[in-house]
Tab-separated table of C-alpha atoms and ligand atoms in Angstrom:
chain	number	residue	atom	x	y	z
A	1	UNK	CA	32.301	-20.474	10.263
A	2	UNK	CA	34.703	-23.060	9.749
A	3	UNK	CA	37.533	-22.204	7.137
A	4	UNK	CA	37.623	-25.156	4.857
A	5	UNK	CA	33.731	-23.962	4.314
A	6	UNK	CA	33.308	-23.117	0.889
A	7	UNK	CA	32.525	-19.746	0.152
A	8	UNK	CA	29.382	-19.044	-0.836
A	9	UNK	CA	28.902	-15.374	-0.766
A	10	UNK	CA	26.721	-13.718	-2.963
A	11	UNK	CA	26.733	-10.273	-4.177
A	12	UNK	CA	24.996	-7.881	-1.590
A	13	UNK	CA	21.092	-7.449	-2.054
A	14	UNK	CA	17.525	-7.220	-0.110
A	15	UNK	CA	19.348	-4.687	2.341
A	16	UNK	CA	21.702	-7.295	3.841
A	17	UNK	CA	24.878	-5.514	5.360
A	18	UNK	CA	27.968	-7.601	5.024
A	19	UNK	CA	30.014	-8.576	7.992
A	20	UNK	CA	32.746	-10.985	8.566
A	21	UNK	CA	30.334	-13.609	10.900
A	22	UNK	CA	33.242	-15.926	11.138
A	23	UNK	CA	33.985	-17.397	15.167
A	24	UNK	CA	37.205	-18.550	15.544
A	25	UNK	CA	36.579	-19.866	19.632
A	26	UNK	CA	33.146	-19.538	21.237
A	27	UNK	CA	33.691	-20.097	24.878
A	28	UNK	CA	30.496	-21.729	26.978
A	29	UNK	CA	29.993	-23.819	29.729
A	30	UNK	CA	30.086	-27.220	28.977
A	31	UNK	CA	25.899	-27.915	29.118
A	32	UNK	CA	25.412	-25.165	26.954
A	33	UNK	CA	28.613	-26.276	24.675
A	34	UNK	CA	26.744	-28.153	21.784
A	35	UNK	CA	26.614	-28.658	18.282
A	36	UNK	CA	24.498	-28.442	15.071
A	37	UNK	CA	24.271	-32.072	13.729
A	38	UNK	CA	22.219	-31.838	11.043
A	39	UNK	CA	18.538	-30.337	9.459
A	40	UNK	CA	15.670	-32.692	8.709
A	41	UNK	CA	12.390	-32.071	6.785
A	42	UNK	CA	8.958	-33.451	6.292
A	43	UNK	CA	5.563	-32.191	4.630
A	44	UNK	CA	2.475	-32.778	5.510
A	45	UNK	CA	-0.604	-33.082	3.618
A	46	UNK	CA	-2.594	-30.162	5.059
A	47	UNK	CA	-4.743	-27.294	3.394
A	48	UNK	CA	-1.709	-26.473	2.213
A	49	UNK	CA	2.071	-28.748	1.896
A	50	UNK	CA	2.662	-27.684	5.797
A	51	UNK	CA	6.735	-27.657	5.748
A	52	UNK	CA	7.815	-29.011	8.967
A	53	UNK	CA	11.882	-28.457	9.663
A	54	UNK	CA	13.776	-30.128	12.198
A	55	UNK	CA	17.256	-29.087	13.613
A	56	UNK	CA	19.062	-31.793	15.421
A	57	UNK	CA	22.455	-31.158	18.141
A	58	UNK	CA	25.136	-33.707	19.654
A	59	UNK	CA	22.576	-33.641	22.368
A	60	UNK	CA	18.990	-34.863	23.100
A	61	UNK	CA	17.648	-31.447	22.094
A	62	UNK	CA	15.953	-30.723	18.434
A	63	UNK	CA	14.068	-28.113	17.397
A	64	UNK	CA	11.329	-27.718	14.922
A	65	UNK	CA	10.324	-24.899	12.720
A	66	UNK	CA	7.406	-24.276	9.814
A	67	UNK	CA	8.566	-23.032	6.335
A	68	UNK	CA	6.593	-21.509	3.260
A	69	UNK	CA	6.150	-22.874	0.582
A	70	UNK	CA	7.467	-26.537	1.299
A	71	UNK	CA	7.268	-27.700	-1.764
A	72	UNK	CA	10.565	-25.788	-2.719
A	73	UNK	CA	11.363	-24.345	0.212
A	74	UNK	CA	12.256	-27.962	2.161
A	75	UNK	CA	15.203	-29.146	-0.147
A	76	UNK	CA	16.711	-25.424	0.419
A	77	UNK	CA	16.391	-25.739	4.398
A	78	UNK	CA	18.200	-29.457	4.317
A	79	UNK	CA	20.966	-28.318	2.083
A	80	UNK	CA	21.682	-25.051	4.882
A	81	UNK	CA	22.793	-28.060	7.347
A	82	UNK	CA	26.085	-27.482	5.032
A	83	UNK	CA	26.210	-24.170	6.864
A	84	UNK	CA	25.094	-24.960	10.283
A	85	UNK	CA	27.036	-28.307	10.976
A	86	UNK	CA	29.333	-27.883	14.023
A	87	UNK	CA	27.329	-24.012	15.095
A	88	UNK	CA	26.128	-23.678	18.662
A	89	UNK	CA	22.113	-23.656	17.814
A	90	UNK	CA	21.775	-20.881	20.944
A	91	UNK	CA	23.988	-18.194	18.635
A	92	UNK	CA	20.432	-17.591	16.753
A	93	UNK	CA	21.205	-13.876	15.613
A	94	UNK	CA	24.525	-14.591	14.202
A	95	UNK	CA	23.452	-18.025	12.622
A	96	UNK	CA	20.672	-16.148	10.827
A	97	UNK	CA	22.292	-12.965	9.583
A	98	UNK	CA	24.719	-16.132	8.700
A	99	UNK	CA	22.583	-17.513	6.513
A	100	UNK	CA	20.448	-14.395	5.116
A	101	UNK	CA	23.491	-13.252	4.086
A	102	UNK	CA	24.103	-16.380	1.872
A	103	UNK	CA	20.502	-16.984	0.597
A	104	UNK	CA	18.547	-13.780	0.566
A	105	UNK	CA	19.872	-13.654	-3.090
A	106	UNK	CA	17.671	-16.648	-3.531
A	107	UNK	CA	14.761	-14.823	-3.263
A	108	UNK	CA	11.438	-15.677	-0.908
A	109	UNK	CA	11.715	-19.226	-0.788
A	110	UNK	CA	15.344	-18.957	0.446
A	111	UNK	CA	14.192	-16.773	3.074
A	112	UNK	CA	11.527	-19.288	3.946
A	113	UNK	CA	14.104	-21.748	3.931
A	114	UNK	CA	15.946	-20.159	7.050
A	115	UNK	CA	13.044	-18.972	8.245
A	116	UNK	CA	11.956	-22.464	9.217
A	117	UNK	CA	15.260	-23.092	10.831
A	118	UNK	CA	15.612	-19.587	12.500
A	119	UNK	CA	12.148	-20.861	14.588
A	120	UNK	CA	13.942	-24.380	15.282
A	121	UNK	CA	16.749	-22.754	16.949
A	122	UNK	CA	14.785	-20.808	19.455
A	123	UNK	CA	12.959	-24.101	19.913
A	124	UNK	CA	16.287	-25.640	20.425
A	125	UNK	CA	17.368	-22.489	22.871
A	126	UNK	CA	14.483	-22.465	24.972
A	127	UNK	CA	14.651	-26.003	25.836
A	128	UNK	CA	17.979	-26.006	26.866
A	129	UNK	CA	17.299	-23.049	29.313
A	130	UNK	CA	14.594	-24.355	30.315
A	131	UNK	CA	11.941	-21.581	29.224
A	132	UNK	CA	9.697	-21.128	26.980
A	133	UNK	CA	10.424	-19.128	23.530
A	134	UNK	CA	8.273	-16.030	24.440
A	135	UNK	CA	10.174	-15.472	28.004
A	136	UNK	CA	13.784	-15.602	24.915
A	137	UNK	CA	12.188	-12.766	23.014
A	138	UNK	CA	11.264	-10.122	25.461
A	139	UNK	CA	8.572	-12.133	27.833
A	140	UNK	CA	5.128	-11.377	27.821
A	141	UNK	CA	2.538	-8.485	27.111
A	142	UNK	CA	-0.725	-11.135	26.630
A	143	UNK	CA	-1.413	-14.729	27.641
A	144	UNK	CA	-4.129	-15.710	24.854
A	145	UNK	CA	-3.192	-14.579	21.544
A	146	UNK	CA	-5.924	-13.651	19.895
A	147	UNK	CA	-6.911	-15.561	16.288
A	148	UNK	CA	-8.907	-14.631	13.324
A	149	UNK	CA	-10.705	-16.999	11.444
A	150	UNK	CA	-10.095	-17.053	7.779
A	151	UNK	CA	-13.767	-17.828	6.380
A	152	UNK	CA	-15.136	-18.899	3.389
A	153	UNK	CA	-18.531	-18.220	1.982
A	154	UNK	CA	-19.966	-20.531	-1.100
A	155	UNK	CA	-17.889	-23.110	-2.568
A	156	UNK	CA	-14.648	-23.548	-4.128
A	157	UNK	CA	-12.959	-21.512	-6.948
A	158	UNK	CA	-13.721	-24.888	-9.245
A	159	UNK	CA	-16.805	-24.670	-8.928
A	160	UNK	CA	-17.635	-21.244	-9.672
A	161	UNK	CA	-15.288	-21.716	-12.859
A	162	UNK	CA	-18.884	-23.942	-14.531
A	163	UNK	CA	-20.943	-21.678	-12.603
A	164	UNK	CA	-22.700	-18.362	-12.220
A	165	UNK	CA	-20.263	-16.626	-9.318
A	166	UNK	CA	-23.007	-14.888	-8.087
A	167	UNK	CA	-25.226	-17.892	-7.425
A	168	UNK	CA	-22.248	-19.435	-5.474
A	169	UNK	CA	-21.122	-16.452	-3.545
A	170	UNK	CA	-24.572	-15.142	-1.991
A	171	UNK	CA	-25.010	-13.256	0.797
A	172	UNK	CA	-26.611	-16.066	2.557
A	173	UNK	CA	-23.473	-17.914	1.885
A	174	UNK	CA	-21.354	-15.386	3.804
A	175	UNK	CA	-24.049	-14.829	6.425
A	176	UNK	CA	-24.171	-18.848	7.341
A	177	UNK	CA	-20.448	-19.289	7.463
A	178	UNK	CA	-19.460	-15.810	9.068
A	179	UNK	CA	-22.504	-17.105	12.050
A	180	UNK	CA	-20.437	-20.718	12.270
A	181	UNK	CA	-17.206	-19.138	12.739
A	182	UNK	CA	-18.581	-16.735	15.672
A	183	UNK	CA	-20.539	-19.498	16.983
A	184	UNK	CA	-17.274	-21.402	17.123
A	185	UNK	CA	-15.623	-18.879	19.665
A	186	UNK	CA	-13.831	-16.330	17.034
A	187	UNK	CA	-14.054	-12.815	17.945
A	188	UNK	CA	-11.975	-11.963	14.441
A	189	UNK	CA	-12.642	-13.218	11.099
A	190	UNK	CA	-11.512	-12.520	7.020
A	191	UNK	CA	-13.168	-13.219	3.820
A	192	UNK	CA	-11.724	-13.067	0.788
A	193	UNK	CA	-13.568	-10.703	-1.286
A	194	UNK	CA	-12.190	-10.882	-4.685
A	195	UNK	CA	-14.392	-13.638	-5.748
A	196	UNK	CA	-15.289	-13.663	-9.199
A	197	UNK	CA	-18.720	-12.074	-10.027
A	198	UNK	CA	-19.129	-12.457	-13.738
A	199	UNK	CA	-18.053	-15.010	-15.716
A	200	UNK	CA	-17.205	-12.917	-18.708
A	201	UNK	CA	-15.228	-10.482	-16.090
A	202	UNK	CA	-12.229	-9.148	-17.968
A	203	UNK	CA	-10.064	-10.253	-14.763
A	204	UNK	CA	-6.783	-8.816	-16.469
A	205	UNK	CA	-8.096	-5.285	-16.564
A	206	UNK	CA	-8.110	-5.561	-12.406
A	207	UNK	CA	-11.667	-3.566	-13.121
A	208	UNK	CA	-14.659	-4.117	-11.393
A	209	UNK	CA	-18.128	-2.508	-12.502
A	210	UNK	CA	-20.899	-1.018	-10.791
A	211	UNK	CA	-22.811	-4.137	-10.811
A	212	UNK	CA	-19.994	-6.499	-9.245
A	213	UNK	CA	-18.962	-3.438	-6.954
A	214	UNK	CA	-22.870	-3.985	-5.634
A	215	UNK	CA	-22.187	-7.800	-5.319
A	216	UNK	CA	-19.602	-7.322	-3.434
A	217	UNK	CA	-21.558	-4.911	-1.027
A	218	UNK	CA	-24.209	-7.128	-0.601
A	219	UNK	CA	-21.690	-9.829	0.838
A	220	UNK	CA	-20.228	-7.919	3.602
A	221	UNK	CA	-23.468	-6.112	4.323
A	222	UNK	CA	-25.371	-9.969	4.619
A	223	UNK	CA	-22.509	-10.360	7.341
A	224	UNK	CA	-22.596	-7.544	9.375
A	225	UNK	CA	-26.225	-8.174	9.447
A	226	UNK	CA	-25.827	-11.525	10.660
A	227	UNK	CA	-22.895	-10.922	13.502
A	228	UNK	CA	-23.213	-6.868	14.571
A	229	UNK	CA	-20.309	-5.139	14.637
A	230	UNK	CA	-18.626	-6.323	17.564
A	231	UNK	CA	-16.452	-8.659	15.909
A	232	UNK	CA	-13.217	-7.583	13.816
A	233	UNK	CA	-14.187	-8.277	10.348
A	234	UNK	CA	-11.794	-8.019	7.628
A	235	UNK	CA	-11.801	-8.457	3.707
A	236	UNK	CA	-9.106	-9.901	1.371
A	237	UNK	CA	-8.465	-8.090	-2.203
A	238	UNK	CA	-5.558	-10.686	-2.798
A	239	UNK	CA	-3.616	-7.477	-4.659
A	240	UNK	CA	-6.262	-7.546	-7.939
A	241	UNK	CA	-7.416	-4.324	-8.644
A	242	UNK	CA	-6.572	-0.623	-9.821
A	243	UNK	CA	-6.650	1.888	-7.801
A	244	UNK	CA	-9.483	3.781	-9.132
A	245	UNK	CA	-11.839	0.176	-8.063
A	246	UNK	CA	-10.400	-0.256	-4.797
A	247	UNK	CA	-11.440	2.854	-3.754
A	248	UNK	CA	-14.708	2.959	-5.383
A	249	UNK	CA	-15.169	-0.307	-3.671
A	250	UNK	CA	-13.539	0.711	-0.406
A	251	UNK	CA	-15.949	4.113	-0.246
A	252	UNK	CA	-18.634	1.732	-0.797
A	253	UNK	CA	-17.718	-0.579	2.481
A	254	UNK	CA	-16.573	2.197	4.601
A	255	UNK	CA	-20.247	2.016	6.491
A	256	UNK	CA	-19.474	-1.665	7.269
A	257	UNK	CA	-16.619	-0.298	9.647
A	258	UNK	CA	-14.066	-3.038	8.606
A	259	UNK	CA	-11.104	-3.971	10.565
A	260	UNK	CA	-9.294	-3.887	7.577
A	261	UNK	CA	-9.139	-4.007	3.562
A	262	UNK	CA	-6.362	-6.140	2.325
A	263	UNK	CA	-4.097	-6.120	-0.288
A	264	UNK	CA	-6.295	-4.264	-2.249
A	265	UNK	CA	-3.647	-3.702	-4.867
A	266	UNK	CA	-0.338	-5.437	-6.166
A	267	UNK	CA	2.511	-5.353	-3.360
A	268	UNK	CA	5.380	-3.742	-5.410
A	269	UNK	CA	3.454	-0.680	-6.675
A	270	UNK	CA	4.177	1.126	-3.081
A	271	UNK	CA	2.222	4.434	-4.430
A	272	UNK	CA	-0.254	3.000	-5.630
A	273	UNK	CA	-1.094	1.766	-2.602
A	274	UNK	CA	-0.301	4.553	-0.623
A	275	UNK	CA	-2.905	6.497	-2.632
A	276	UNK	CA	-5.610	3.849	-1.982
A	277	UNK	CA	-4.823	4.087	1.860
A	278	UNK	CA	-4.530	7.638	1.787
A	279	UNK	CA	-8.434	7.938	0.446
A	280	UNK	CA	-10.307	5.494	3.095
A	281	UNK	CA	-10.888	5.825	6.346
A	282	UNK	CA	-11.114	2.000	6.368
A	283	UNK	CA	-7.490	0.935	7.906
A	284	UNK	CA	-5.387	-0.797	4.690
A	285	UNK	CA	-3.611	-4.022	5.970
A	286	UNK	CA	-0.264	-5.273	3.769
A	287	UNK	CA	2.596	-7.287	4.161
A	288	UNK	CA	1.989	-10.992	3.712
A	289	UNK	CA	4.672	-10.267	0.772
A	290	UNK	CA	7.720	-8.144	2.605
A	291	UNK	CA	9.562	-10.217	4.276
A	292	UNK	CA	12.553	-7.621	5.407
A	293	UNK	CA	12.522	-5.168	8.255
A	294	UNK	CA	13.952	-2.855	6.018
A	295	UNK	CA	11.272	-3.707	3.347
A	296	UNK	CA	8.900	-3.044	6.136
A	297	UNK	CA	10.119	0.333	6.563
A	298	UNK	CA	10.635	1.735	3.526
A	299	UNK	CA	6.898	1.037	3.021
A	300	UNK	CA	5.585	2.092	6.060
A	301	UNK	CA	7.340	5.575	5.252
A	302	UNK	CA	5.470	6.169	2.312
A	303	UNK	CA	2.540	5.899	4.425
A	304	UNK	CA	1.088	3.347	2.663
A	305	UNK	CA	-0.593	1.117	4.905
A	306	UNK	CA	-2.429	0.813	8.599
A	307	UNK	CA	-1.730	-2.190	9.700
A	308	UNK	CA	1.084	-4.723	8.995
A	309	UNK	CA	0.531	-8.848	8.089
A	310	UNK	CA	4.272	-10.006	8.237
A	311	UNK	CA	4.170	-13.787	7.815
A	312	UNK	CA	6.021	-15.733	10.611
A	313	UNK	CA	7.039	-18.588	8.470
A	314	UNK	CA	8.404	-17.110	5.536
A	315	UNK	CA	9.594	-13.531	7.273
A	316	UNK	CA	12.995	-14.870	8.670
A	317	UNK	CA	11.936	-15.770	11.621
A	318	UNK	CA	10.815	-14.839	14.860
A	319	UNK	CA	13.433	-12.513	15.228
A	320	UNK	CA	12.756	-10.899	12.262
A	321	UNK	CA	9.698	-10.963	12.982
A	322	UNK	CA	10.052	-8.953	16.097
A	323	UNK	CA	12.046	-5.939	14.376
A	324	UNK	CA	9.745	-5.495	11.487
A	325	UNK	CA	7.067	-5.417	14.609
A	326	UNK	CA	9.507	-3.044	16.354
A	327	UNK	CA	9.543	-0.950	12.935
A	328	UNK	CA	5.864	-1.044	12.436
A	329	UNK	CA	5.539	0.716	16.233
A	330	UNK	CA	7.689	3.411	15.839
A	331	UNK	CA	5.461	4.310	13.151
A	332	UNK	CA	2.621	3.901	14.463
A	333	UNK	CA	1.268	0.699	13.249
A	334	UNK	CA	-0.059	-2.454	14.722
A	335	UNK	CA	0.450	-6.147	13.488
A	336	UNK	CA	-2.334	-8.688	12.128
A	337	UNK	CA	-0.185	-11.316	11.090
A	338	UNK	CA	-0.651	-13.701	8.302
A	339	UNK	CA	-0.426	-17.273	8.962
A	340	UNK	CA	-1.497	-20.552	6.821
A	341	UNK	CA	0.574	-23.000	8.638
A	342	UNK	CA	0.013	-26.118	10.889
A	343	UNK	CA	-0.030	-25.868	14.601
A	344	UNK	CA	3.788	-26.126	14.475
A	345	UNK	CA	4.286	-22.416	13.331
A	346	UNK	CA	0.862	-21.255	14.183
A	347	UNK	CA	2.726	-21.873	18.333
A	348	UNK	CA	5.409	-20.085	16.769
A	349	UNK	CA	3.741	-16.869	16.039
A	350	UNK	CA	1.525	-17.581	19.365
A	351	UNK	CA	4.841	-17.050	21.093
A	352	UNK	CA	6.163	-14.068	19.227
A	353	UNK	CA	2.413	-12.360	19.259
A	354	UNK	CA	2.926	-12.694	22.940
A	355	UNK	CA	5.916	-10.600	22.537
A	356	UNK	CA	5.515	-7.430	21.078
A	357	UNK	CA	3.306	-4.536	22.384
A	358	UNK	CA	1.408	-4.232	19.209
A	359	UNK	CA	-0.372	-6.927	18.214
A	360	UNK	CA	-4.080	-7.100	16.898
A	361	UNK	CA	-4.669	-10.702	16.022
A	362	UNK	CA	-2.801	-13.207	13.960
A	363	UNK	CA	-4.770	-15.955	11.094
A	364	UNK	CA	-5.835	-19.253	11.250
A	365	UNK	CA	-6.241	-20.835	7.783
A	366	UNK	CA	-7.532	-24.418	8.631
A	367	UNK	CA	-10.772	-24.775	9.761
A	368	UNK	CA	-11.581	-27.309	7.084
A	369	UNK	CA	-8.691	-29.391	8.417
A	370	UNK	CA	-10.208	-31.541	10.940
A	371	UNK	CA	-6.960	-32.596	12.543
A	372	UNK	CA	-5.468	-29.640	12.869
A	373	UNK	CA	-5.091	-29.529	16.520
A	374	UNK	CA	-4.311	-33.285	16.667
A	375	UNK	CA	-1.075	-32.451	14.686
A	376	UNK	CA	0.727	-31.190	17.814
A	377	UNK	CA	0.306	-31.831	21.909
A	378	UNK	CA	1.822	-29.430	24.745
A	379	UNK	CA	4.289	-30.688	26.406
A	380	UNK	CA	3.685	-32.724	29.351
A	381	UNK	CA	-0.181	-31.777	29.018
A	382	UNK	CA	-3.285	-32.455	26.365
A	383	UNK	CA	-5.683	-30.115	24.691
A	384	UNK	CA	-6.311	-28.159	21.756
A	385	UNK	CA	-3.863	-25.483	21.268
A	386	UNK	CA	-7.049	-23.390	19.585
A	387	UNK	CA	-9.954	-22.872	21.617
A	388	UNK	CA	-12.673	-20.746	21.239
A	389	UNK	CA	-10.986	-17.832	19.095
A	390	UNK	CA	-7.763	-18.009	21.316
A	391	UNK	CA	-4.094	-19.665	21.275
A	392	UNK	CA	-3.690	-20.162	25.176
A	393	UNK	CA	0.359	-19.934	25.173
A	394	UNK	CA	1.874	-23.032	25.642
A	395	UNK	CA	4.640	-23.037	29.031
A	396	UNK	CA	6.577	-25.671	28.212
A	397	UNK	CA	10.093	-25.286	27.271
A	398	UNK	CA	11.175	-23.796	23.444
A	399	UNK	CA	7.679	-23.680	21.613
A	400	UNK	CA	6.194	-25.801	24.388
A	401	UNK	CA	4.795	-28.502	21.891
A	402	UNK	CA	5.289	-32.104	20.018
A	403	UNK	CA	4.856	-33.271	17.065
A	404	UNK	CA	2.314	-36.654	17.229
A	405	UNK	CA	4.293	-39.104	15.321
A	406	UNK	CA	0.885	-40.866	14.545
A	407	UNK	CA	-1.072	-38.350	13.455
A	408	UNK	CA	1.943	-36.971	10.914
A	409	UNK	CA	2.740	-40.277	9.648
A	410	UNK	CA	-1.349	-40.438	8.713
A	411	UNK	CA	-0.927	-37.310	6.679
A	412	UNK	CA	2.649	-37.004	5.355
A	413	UNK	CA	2.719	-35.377	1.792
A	414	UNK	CA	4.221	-38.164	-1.247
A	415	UNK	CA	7.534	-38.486	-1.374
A	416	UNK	CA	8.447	-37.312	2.179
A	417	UNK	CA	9.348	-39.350	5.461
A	418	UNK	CA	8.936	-39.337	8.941
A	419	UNK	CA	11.398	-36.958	11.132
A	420	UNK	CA	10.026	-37.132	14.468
F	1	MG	MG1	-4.055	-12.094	2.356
């Protein structure tokens, strides 16, 4: 760090240690002697805002990256070039604990902020090695990662807001789109579950009754009907209910043999969740919302969960990202990542999946985005980067992928411009 910097420390917090991260000389050879120049954004108009991040250096090489939350998270990431202008982009650790020590007091979009960044850097890094990201972060255990669908059964939430739920969300709803999906190549898939069943459903109380329990049932049951049990099924709570429901609901599901109930309560109360976990035999799948390692661990030592959902884009990074997998195996946990993003850091958890020893699958949120795998091309080669159920890792150097400047300019969000 420069000296005439400003200082912008912030009082210690989120399990950041402090350390002097200041370089006075950094001594490399003169093609790997380069500079930080500046950090450039765009959104894109996707399922979601997709929050594309761009790090540029004194040299041909840039590096993109995928934040959370764009909408806020985008302004954050441009104002860090204050803090990265004149850093050597391959000093990715120190960079990073650079700037989670300055914005972790800014909460989750913060760390999405750097998050997006910490991704461009490897980018940046493995293209001027020459390799790609995965070889950076420990080379390979798998060549496909494998991808599970997120699926979605009836209509939208709008429309079940005039509607009877339970006409909308019908077993034969779940059954058509859950035979799609597998059709499609998936060998993985999610629904969310906490649809609304009533419409005069005290949704506060986070109670379900007997008859919406049976609802519920009659969903998941109409899939594994319809696709066996050979394929990894999941089911998303989205953190709604008491305890006491979850588990009546979860006893009721456990002859569907699930890969996993999620988030079946709120992600702060730790015990409560440990107690839900602690009374299925149905594995309990968390994390979408920690986004430390040491968060991670703390949680994971309560026992209260099976199987971990760190998000890549909002987590820290890929490095981060690789501890809190590193934590999760030492006790004894695999990872199903969470993932909404566009192809951009959809490659990026592709090459950190390919990474760690335990990885069960990672999400795809966009199958009602048609262009999707348009967005991005591998480098020097076409084709989808999902087919049939599997990211094929790209080889090319850094994430192995570019933007098409014709296909983002088609679907950039309002207000933002062109990067690439
Ligand atoms: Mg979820």
């Amino acid at each position: 760090m420069a000296s005439d910097q400003p200082d912008y420390r912030i009082p210690q917090g989120g399990g950041v240690p402090w350390r002097d991260l200041s370089v006075d000389e950094s001594h490399r050879p003169a093609e790997r002697d380069i500079e930080i120049t500046d950090v450039k954004t765009m959104a894109l108009a996707g399922n979601f805002t997709w929050g594309i991040v761009k790090v540029e250096t004194d040299t041909d090489h840039y590096g993109l990256g995928e934040t959370f939350r764009a909408e806020a998270a985008l302004d954050m990431a441009e104002r860090m070039a204050v803090d990265l202008r004149g850093e050597n982009p391959l000093d990715v650790d120190r960079i990073t604990e650079l700037l989670n020590q300055r914005y972790t007091g800014c909460g989750r979009i913060g760390q999405a902020a750097f998050t997006g960044i910490e991704t461009a850097l490897w980018d940046i890094k493995g293209k001027v090695l020459g390799v790609p990201v995965y070889e950076l972060l420990g080379g390979k255990y798998r060549d496909e990662i494998k991808i599970y669908c997120d699926t979605h059964g009836g209509e939208s939430l709008a429309a079940a807001e005039t509607a009877d739920p339970t006409e909308i969300y019908t077993p034969e709803s779940y059954a058509r789109a859950a035979r799609e999906v597998v059709d499609e190549g998936f060998e993985a898939l999610k629904f969310d579950l906490d649809i609304p069943t009533h419409r005069d459903a005290d949704t506060a109380a986070r109670r379900l009754d007997n008859e919406a329990v049976e609802h519920k049932v009659s969903l998941v049951e109409a899939v594994r009907d319809e696709i066996g049990y050979d394929v990894d099924l999941g089911m998303d709570l989205h953190w709604n209910f008491t305890v006491e429901t979850a588990v009546r609901l979860g006893r009721k599901l456990e002859p569907y043999d699930l890969a996993w109930l999620e988030d079946p309560v709120p992600p702060e109360k730790v015990d409560a969740l440990r107690r839900v976990t602690e009374k299925l035999t149905t594995p309990v799948l968390t994390g979408e919302n920690y986004v430390t390692p040491a968060r991670f661990n703390d949680v994971a030592r309560e026992g209260a969960f099976d199987i971990a959902a760190p998000d890549v884009n909002k987590c820290g990074g890929l490095w981060e990202f690789r501890k809190i997998a590193t934590i999760c195996d030492l006790h004894g946990i695999p990872i199903a990542s969470h993932n909404i993003s566009s192809p951009v850091g959809t490659v990026a958890g592709a090459h950190v999946s390919a990474a760690i020893p335990n990885f069960l699958c990672m999400e795809f949120h966009a199958r009602d985005v048609p262009w999707w795998n348009d967005l991005v091309t591998r480098t020097g080669e076409r084709g989808p980067i999902l087919e049939d159920g599997y990211v094929d890792l790209p080889e090319g150097p850094g994430l192995g992928i570019e933007i098409d400047p014709d296909v983002a300019e088609r679907y950039l969000a309002d207000g933002t411009e062109l990067v690439i």
